[in-house]
Structures are given as C-alpha cells and as structure tokens.
Coordinates of C-alpha atoms and ligand atoms in Angstrom, one line a residue:
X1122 CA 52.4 36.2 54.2
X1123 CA 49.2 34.1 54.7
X1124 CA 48.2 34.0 58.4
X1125 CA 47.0 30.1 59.0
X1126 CA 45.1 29.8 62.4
X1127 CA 45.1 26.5 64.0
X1128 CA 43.4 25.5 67.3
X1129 CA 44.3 22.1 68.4
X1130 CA 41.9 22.5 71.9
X1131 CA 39.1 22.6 69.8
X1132 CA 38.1 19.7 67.5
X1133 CA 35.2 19.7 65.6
X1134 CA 34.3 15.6 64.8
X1135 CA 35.6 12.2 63.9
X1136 CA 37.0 11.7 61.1
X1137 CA 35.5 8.2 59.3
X1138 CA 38.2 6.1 57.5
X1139 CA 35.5 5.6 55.0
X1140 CA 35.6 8.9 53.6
X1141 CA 38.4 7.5 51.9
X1142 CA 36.7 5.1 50.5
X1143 CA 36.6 3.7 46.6
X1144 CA 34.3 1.9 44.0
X1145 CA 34.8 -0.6 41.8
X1146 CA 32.5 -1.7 39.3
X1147 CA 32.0 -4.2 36.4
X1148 CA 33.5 -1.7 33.8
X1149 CA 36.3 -1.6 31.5
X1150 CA 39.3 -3.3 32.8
X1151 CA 38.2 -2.3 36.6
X1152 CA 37.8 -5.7 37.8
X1153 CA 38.9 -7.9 35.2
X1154 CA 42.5 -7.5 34.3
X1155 CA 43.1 -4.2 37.2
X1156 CA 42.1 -6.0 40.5
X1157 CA 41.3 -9.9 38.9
X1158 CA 43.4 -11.9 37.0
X1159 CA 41.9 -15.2 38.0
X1160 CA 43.9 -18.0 39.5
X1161 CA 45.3 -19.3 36.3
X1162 CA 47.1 -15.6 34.9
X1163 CA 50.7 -15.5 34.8
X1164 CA 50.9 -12.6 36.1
X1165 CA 51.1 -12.8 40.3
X1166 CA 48.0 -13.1 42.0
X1167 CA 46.5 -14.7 45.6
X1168 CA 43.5 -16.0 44.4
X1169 CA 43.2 -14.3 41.4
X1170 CA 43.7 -11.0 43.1
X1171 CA 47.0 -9.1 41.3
X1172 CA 49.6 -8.9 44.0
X1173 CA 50.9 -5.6 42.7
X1174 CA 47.9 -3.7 42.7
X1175 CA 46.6 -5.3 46.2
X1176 CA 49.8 -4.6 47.8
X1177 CA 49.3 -0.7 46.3
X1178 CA 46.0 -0.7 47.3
X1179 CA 47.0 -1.5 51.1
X1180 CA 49.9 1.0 51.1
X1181 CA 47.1 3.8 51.0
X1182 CA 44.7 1.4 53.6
X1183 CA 41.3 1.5 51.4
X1184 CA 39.3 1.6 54.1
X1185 CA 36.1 0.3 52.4
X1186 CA 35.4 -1.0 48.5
X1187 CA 31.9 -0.6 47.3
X1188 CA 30.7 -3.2 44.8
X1189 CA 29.3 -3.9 42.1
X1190 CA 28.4 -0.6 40.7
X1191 CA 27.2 1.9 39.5
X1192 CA 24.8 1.4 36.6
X1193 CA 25.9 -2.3 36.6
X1194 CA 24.3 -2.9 40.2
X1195 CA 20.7 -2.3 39.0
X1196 CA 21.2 -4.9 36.6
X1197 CA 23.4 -7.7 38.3
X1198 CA 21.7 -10.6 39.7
X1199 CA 24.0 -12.1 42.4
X1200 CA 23.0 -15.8 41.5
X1201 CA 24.9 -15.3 38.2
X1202 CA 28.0 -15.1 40.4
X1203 CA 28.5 -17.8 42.3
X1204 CA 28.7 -21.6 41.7
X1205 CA 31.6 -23.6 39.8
X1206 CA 32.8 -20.5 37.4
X1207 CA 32.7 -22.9 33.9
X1208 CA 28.6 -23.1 34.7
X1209 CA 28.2 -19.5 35.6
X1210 CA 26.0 -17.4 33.2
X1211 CA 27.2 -15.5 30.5
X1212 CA 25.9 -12.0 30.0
X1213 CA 26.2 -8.9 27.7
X1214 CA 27.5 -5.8 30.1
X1215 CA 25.1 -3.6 28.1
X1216 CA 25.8 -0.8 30.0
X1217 CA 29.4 -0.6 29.6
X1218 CA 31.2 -1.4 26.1
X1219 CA 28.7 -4.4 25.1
X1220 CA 31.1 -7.1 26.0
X1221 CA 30.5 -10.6 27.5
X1222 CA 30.8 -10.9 31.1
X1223 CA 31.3 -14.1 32.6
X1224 CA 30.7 -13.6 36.0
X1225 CA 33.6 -15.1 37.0
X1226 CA 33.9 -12.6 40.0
X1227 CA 31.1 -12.5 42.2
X1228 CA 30.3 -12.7 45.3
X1229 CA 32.9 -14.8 47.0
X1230 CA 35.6 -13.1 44.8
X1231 CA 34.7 -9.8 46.2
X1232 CA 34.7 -11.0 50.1
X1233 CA 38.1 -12.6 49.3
X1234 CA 39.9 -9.4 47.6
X1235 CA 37.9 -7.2 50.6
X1236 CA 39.7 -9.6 52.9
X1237 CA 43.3 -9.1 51.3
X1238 CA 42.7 -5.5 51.2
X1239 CA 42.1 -5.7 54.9
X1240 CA 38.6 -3.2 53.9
X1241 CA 34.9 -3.1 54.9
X1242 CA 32.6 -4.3 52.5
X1243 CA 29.7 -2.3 50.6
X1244 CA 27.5 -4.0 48.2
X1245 CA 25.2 -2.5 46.2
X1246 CA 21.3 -4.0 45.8
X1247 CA 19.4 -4.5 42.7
X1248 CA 16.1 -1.9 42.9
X1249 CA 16.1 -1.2 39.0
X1250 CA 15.7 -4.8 37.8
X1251 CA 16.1 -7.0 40.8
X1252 CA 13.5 -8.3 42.7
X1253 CA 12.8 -7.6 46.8
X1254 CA 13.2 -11.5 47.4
X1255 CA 16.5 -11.3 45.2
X1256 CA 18.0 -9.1 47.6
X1257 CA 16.5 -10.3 50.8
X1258 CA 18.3 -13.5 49.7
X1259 CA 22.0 -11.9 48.7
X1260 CA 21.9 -10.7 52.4
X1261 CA 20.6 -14.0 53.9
X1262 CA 23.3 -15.5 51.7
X1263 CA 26.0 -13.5 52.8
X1264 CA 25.2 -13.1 56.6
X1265 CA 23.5 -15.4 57.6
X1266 CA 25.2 -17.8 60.2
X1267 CA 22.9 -20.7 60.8
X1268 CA 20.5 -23.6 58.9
X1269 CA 19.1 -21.8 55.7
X1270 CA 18.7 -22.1 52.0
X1271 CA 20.9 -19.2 51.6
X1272 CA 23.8 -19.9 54.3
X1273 CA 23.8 -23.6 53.0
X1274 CA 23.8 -22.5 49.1
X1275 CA 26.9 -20.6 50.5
X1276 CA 28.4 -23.2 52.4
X1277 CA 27.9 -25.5 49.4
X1278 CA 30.1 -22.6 47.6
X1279 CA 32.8 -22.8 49.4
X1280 CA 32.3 -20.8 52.6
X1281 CA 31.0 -21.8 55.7
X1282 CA 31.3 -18.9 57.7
X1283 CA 29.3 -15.8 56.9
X1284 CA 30.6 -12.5 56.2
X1285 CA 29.8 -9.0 57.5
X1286 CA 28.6 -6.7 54.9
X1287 CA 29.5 -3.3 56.4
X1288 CA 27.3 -1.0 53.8
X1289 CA 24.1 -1.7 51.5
X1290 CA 23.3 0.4 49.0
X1291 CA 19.6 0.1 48.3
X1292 CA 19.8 1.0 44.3
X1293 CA 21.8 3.3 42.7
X1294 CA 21.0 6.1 40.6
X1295 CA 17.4 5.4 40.8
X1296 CA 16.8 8.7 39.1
X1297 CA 18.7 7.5 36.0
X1298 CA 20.3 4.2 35.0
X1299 CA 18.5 2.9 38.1
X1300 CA 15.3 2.8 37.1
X1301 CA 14.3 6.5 35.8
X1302 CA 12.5 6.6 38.7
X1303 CA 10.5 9.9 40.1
X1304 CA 11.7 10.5 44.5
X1305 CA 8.2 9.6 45.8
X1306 CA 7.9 6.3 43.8
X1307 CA 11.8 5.3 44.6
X1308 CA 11.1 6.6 48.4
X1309 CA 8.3 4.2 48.8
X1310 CA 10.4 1.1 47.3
X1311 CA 13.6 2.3 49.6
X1312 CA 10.5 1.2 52.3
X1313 CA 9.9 -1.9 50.7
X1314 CA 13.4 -3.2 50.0
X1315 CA 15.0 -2.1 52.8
X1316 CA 12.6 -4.3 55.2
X1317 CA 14.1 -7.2 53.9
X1318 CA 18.1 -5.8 54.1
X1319 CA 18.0 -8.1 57.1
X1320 CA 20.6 -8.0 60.5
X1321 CA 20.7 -11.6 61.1
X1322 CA 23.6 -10.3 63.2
X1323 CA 22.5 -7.5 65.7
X1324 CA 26.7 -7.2 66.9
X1325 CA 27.0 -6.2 63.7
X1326 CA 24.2 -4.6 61.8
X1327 CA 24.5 -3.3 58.3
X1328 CA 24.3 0.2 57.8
X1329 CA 21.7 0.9 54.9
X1330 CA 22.3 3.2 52.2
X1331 CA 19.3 5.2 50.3
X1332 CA 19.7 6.2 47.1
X1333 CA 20.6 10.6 46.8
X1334 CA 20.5 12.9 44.3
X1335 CA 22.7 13.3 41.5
X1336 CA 25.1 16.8 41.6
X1337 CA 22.3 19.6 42.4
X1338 CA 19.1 18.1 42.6
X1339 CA 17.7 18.9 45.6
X1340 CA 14.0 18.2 44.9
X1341 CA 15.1 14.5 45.1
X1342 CA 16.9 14.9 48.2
X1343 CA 14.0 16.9 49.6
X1344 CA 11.4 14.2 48.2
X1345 CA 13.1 10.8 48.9
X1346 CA 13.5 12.0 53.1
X1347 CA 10.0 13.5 52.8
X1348 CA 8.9 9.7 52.0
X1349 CA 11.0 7.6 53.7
X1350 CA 12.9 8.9 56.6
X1351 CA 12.4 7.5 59.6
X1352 CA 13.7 8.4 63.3
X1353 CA 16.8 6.2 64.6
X1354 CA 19.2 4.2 62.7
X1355 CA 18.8 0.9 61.7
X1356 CA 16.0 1.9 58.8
X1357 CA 18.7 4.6 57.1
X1358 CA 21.9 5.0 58.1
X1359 CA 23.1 7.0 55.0
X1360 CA 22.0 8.9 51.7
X1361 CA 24.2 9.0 48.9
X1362 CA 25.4 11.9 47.0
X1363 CA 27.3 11.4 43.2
X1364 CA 29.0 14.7 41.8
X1365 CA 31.7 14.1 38.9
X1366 CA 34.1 16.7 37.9
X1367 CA 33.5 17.5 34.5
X1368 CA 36.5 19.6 33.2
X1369 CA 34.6 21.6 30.1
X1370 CA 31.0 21.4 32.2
X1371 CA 29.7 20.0 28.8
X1372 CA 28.7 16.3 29.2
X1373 CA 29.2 15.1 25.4
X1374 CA 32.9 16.8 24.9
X1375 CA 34.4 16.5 28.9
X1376 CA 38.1 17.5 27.7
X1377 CA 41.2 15.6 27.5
X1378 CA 42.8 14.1 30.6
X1379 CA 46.2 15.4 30.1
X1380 CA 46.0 17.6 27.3
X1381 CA 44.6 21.1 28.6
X1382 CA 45.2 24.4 29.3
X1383 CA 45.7 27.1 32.2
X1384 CA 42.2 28.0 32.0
X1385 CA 40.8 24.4 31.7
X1386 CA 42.7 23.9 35.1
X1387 CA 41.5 26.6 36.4
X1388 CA 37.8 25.7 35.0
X1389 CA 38.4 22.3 36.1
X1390 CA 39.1 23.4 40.2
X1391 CA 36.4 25.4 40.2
X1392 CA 34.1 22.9 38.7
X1393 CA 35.2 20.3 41.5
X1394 CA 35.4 23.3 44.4
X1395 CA 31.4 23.0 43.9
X1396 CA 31.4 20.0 46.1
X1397 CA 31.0 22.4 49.1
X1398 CA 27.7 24.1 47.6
X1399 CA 26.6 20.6 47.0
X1400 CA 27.3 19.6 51.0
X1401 CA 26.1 22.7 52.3
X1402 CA 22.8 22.4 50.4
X1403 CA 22.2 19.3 50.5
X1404 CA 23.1 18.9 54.1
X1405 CA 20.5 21.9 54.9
X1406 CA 17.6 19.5 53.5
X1407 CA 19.1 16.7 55.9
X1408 CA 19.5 18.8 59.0
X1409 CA 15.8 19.5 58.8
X1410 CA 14.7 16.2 58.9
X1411 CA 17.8 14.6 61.0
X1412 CA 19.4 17.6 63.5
X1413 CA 21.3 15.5 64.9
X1414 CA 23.2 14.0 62.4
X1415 CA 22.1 9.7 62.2
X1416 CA 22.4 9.6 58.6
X1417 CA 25.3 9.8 56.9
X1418 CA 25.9 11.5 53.6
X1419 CA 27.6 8.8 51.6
X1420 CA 29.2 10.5 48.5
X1421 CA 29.7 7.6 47.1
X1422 CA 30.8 9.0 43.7
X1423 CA 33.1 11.6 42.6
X1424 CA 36.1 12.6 40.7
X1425 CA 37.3 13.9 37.4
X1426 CA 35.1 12.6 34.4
X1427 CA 37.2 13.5 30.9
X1428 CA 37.1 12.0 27.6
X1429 CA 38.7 8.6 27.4
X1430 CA 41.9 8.0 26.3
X1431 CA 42.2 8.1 21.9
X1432 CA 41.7 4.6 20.7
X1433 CA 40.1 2.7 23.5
X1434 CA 36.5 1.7 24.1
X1435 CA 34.6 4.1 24.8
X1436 CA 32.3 2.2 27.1
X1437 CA 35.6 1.9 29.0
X1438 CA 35.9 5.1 30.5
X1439 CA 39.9 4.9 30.9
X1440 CA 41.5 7.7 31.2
X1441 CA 44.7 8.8 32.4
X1442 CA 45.6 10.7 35.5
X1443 CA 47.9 14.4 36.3
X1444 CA 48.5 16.4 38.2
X1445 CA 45.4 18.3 38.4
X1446 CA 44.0 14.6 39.5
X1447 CA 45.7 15.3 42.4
X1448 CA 44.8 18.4 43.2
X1449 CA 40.8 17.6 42.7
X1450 CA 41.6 14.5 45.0
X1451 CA 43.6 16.8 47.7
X1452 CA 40.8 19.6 47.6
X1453 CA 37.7 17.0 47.8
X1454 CA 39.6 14.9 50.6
X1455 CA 40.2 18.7 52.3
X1456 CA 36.3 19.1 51.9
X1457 CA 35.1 15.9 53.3
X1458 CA 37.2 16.3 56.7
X1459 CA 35.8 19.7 56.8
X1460 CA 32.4 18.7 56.8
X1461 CA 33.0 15.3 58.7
X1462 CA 29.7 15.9 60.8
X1463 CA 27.8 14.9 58.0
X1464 CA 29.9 13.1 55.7
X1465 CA 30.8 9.9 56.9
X1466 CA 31.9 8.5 53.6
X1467 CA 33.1 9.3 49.9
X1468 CA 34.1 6.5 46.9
X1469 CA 36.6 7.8 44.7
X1470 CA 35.5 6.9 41.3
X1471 CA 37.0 4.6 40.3
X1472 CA 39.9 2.5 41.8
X1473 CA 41.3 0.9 39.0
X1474 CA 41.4 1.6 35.3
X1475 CA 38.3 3.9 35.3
X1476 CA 37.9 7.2 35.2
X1477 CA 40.0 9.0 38.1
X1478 CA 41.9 6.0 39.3
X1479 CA 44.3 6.0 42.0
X1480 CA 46.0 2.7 40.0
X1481 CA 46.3 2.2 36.0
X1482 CA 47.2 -1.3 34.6
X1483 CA 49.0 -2.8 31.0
X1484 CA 48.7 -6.5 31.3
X1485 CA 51.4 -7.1 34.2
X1486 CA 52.5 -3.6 34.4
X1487 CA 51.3 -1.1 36.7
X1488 CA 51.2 2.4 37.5
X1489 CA 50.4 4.7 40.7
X1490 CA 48.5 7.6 39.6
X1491 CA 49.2 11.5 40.9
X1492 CA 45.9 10.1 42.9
X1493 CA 47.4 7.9 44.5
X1494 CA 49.9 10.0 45.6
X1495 CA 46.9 12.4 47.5
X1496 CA 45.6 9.3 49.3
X1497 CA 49.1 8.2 50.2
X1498 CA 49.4 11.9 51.9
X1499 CA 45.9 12.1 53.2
X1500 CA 45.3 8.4 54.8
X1501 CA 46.6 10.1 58.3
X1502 CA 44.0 11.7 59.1
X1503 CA 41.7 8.9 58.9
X1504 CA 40.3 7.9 62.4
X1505 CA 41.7 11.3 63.2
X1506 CA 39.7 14.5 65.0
X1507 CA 39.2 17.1 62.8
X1508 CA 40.8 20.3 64.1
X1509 CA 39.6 23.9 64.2
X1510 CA 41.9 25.6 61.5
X1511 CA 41.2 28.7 59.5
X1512 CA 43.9 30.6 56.6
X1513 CA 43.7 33.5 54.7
X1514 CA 43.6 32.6 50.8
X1515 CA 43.1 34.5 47.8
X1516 CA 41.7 34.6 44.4
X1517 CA 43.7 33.0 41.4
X1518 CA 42.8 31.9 37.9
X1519 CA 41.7 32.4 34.6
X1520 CA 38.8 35.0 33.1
X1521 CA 35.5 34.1 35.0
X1522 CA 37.2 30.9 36.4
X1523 CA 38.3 32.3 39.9
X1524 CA 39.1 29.8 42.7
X1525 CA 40.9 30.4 46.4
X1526 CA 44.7 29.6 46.0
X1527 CA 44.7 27.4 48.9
X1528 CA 42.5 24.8 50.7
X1529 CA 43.6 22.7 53.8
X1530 CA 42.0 20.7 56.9
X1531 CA 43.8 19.4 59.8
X1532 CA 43.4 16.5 62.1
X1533 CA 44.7 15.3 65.4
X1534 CA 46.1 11.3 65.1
X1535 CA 45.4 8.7 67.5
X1536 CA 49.3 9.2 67.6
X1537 CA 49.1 12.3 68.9
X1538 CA 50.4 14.2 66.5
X1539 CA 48.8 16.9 64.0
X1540 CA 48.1 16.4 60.2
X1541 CA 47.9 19.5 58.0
X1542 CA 47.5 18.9 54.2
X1543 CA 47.1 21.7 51.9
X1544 CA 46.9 22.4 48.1
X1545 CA 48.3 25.0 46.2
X1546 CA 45.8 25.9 43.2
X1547 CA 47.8 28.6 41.6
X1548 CA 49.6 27.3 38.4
X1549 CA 52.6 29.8 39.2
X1550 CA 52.3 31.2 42.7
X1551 CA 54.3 30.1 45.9
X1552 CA 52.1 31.5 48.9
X1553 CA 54.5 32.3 52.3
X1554 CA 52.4 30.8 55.4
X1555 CA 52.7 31.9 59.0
X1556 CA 50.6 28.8 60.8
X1557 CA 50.0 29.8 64.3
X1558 CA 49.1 26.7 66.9
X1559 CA 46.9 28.0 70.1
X1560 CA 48.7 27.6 73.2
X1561 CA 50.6 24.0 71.9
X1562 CA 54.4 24.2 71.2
X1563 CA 55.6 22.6 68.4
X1564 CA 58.4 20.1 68.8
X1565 CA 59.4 18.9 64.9
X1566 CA 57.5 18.9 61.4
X1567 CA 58.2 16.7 58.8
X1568 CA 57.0 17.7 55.2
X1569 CA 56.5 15.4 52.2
X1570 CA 55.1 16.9 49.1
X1571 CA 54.0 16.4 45.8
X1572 CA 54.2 18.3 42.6
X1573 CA 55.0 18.7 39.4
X1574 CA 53.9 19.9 36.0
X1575 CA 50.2 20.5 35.3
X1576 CA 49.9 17.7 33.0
X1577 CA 52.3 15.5 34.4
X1578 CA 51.6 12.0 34.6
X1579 CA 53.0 8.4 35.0
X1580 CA 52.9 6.3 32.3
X1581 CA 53.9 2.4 32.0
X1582 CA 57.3 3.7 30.3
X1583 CA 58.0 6.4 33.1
X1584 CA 56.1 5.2 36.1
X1585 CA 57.9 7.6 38.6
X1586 CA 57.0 11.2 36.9
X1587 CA 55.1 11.9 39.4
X1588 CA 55.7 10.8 42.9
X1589 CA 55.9 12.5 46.4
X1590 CA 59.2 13.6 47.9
X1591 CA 60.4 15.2 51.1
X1592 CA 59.8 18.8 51.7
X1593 CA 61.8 20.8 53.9
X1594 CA 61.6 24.5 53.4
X1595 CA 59.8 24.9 57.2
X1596 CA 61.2 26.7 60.6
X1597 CA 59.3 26.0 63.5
X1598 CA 59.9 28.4 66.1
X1599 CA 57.6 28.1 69.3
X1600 CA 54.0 27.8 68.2
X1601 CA 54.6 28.9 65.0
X1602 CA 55.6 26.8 61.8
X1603 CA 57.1 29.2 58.7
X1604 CA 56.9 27.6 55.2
X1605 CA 56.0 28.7 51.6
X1606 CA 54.2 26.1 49.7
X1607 CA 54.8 25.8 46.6
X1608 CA 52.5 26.3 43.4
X1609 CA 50.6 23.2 42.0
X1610 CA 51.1 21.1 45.0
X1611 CA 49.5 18.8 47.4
X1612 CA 51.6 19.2 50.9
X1613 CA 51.4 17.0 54.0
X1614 CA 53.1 18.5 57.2
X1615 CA 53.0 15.9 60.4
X1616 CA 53.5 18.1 63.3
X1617 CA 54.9 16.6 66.4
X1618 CA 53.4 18.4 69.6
Ligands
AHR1366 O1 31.2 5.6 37.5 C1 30.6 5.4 36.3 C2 29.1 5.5 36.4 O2 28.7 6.8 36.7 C3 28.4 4.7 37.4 O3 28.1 3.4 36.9 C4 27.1 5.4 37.6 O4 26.5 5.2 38.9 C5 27.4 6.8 37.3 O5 26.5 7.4 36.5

C-alpha cells in the first residue's frame, strides 16, 4: 500500500486560475469554424461565437485566452482587424496551411468572445514584423479611456468603452518564427517595445510578458534576464516558457494521436514528465535574478504535438485526442500547482481544433476531448492554496522509458474543502493508497474519475467514449482516506474537512 502524506496546516502558495489557461490562434479551424462562426452561420452562435463550444468552454471556467498566436502574432497587424468586415484586408496565413484569411475576427471579436467566456484577456504583440508605434497604438486603442486617435478609431468601431487587457506578450518565439533573433538583440528590443505597452489605467495595469526559451534552452533564458531584467513589476511581470510533448522525440515523424503502443505511452509520459526539469532549471536562472519571485513563469505553450490526423491539411495541425491526452494534461496541471511559486500561468495548446484540444469540431457537431475531461477535474483547485502533500510512487514502463506510477497535488478551496487529483501512469496496475491528513478529520469524500482505454477517444459518432464518472471505491476512517486508484486514470477526490 502507497503511504500518501498530506498536511493541510501547511500550504505552500496560491494557486493562479491562469495556470489553467489556453491559446487560440489563427490556425486551422481554431478560430474560424471552432470558436467563430460569424453572425450569419446556421449553426447557433451570440455574435458569431458557437454557443456549444462557449457554453463547454465555461463549464471548465477558462480563466484566461491568449490571442492571436503563436507564429501568427509576429506577423498580424491589428489594423487588418477592425473596421466594417467587407473592407478588411485579405491576407495569405503563410504560416499555417497558405489559406486566405479575412480578418474577419479581430480585435473586437476577441474582447467579445473573452467577455462570453467570462476570461481575462492576453494579447500577443507584434516584435518580428510589427512596428514599436504599431503596438504602442493596439494598446492605446484597446485601453485607452479618454480623447485619442486610438480610443476614437475604437469608438468609431463600435465600442466606446475601453477594455482591460490583462496580459501582453511582447513577441513570441523570438528565437524562431519570431524573428530568429539571438537573446541579447531580442533583450534590447523587449526594452524598446515594452516602454510603449502603456498603463493608461494604473487600477489596472497590464502585466507584460517577455519572450522565454523554447523546451531546454537556458542560454536564452540566462541572456534575455541578463539584458533586460529590471527590479519591480511593472517593466516584467512574466517570462514565457513553450515545451510540446513530442510522443517519438523526433520532430519530422511525431507519432499518431491514437494509434500507438505501450511503450509509445510510456515514451510519451516521460517525454511530457520533463516539464519538471524544464521548471526547475529554468526557475534556477530566475531565482538568481528575481529571489523573490515578481516575475512569473508563463508557460504559455504546452501539450501533446503528434502527426495530424490522415487526410487533412497539414498546416492544420488537427489531431485527435485519448486517453493518454489526459493523462499529459493531469500530470502537467499536477506540475504547475506544484511549482505555483513560480508559475503563475500555462496555455494549453490549443483550445479548439489544434493540436491537444480540450474541444474538437465537424461543422455543427462537437466533441469534448479526454482533455477536457482533466480540466473539468482540475478547475477546483484554481484560486486554491496549494497543500503540502507527499506519496510514495514507483517505477513503471517500457525498456529505457521508466516513469513514476503516480503524480498528484492537493489544494485547499476557498470552500474549505480539500482537492486531491492524481494520475495513474501504469497501463495495467491499480496502486492501493493509504492518504493520511495531519491532525484534520475527514468528514466525507466524493470521487469522480476518468478512464478508459489507452487510445480511447470521442469521436463525432460516439461523443461519450470517454467521459468522467463517479468513483466510489474509498473508506474514510478518522484522518485517513483508503482507496486504490485504478490504472490509466485521472482521479479527483473532494474531501470535506
Ligand atoms: O502552437 C503552434 C505553434 O507552435 C505556435 O504558433 C508557435 O508559437 C509554436 O511553435
């Protein structure tokens, strides 16, 4: 039996919503046919926004959307967006599958599907290809409540109040798509174009965003706080982190989504268990220059990257989504609350349509994916305390891909009572759990799991494959909760106390 230690005196941070968070960008059927529809569509919509997938969306409270990519970002240029949609501009989304996009969401579009969603708002600035005055202007535009050329442009749009942007990203993936750019050089323009990310309203300043390293490059973490860290918020609230799960570890053959093996699981957990490494490090270079934690570490990309499904666009990147989705969601989500003192937010890549979505679309059909399931389980612990918790795991897997059967992290609600979610690794192993509380009696727990198959999945024809159910297989006596998890899982236990 697996001894689980759990310490409700002590907690260990705040827990941000955020860390929750998603991304959607101008890719594939992301925006256009998975969140947008456009006023006219038959199928339901507020707006253009698709009822369905909004209404999903709120189930697992997204607690913020960033926008508008991704590679797209360092080539969008926000006056495209706006206006009368017949005269907006026309462009080729070279990035992603060559087609024509019309710009018919934009700005506005995104404030107004942030607004349904009930979600703070993070935009992502232009460094690759975009001017300094472009984006000094997309903030005055958006924020700015008073006589200007930007807050009237906006009026003239449509909106007369301003918005509150909640996050800017200052580029993205300025060492790649963003502008190949060396640290030192994108360091001294983080400088540049941040000065003019202007808080027109101090109650509500906008957290600014550098640009991190991609997976294990520390030298750019190193180099870009070297050049442009500063003392005290307000200059650089957060430094971003992308890490994809890439099932086979080879770039130009990722692996099916749902056709694999035991050991490709296996591969696949240990591939995305790495995250830790990459906080660890990486929050070692950012404790040097900021002990006491100001800046966030924004992971604003992960998940599962695979091949796309056979016979759609490759410049799509849709693929479909199993059970081991889940588990990589579960034991990233597990991560992040662990290492909440430093990680004060994580986008899910990406929320609709694109590579590990929590939502999949068919024209007006929908499906939740095994990922959405894990957010559905994990959204309690956001705004929660993490707690101090500690239990015994033990190698399982395949050849030289060896990963702990279990991970977990627990969190005290605002409601008082304690969240425990845990995944189960092992393709074949139930693990028997003896979860001790310090000095706190337990009154009830209530279990809801979900499971299934390794490669089971929910498609348009069989949408409910995959879906959570109740679990009941615990005795509580005292302090102590008895219960045997069982293999391939994601378990949620809310513990009354
Ligand atoms: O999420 C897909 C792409 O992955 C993003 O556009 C880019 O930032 C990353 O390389």
């Amino acid at each position: 039996m697996a001894k689980y230690f759990i310490n409700p005196k002590v907690q260990k941070g705040h827990i941000n919503p955020e860390i929750q968070g998603h991304f959607s960008e101008h890719l594939g059927r992301c925006i256009y046919g998975g969140l947008y529809v456009g006023e006219d569509s038959d199928i339901p919509n507020v707006n253009g926004m698709r009822t369905d997938v909004v209404e999903a969306l709120k189930e697992i409270q997204v607690p913020v959307l960033r926008w508008p990519g991704g590679c797209f970002a360092d080539e969008y240029h926000w006056k495209d967006g706006i206006g009368p949609k017949e005269t907006r501009k026309k462009m080729i989304n070279t990035h992603w599958g060559g087609i024509v996009e019309d710009n018919s969401f934009g700005t506005h579009e995104f404030m107004e599907l942030c607004r349904q969603l009930g979600c703070k708002t993070y935009i992502n600035g232009n460094v690759g290809s975009g001017t300094v005055q472009e984006m000094s202007e997309w903030v005055e535009y958006m924020t700015f409540d008073g006589v200007s050329p930007m807050a009237d442009m906006r009026a003239a749009n449509g909106s007369e109040k301003p918005w509150k942007v909640d996050y800017f990203g200052v580029g993205n993936e300025n060492w790649g798509c963003g502008g190949n750019m060396r640290p030192e050089y994108y360091g001294d323009l983080y400088r540049r174009y941040q000065t003019y990310v202007r808080n027109y309203d101090n109650a509500n300043p906008i957290s600014k965003i550098a640009c991190g390293a991609n997976a294990g490059d520390y030298h750019w973490t190193e180099k870009v706080l070297e050049t442009c860290f500063d003392h005290g918020t307000g200059y650089m609230d957060g430094l971003s982190l992308h890490y994809y799960t890439i099932p086979t570890g080879d770039w130009s053959k990722k692996g099916s989504a749902t056709d694999f093996t035991e050991k490709d699981w296996y591969q696949t957990l240990s591939a995305t268990l790495f995250m830790e490494t990459l906080i660890k490090r990486h929050g070692a270079i950012m404790d040097r220059f900021d002990p006491e934690k100001k800046i966030g570490m924004m992971i604003d990309e992960w998940g599962i990257w695979t091949d796309v499904e056979p016979g759609t666009n490759p410049g799509f990147l849709y693929q479909q989504n199993t059970m081991r989705d889940a588990l990589v969601a579960g034991i990233n989500l597990n991560l992040f609350n662990k290492h909440c003192d430093r990680v004060k937010m994580a986008n899910i890549a990406q929320m609709v349509n694109v590579l590990q979505s929590v939502i999949l679309t068919d024209g007006a059909k929908m499906v939740k994916t095994p990922t959405w399931y894990a957010f559905n389980l994990y959204k309690v612990h956001q705004d929660g305390e993490l707690v101090d918790s500690h239990l015994e795991t033990r190698y399982v897997g395949m050849d030289e891909f060896k990963v702990p059967n279990l991970t977990e992290s627990v969190s005290l609600g605002k409601d008082g009572k304690l969240y425990m979610t845990l995944t189960n690794l092992s393709l074949d192993e139930a693990e028997s759990i003896q979860a001790v509380l310090t000095e706190t009696e337990v009154k009830s727990v209530k279990g809801t799991i979900l499971t299934g198959g390794m490669n089971a999945h929910n498609t348009f024809d069989a949408p409910d494959t995959v879906h959570t159910v109740e679990f009941t297989d615990v005795t509580v006596k005292g302090n102590e909760i008895d219960f045997t998890i069982p293999p391939c899982c994601v378990l949620q236990l809310a513990v009354e106390i």
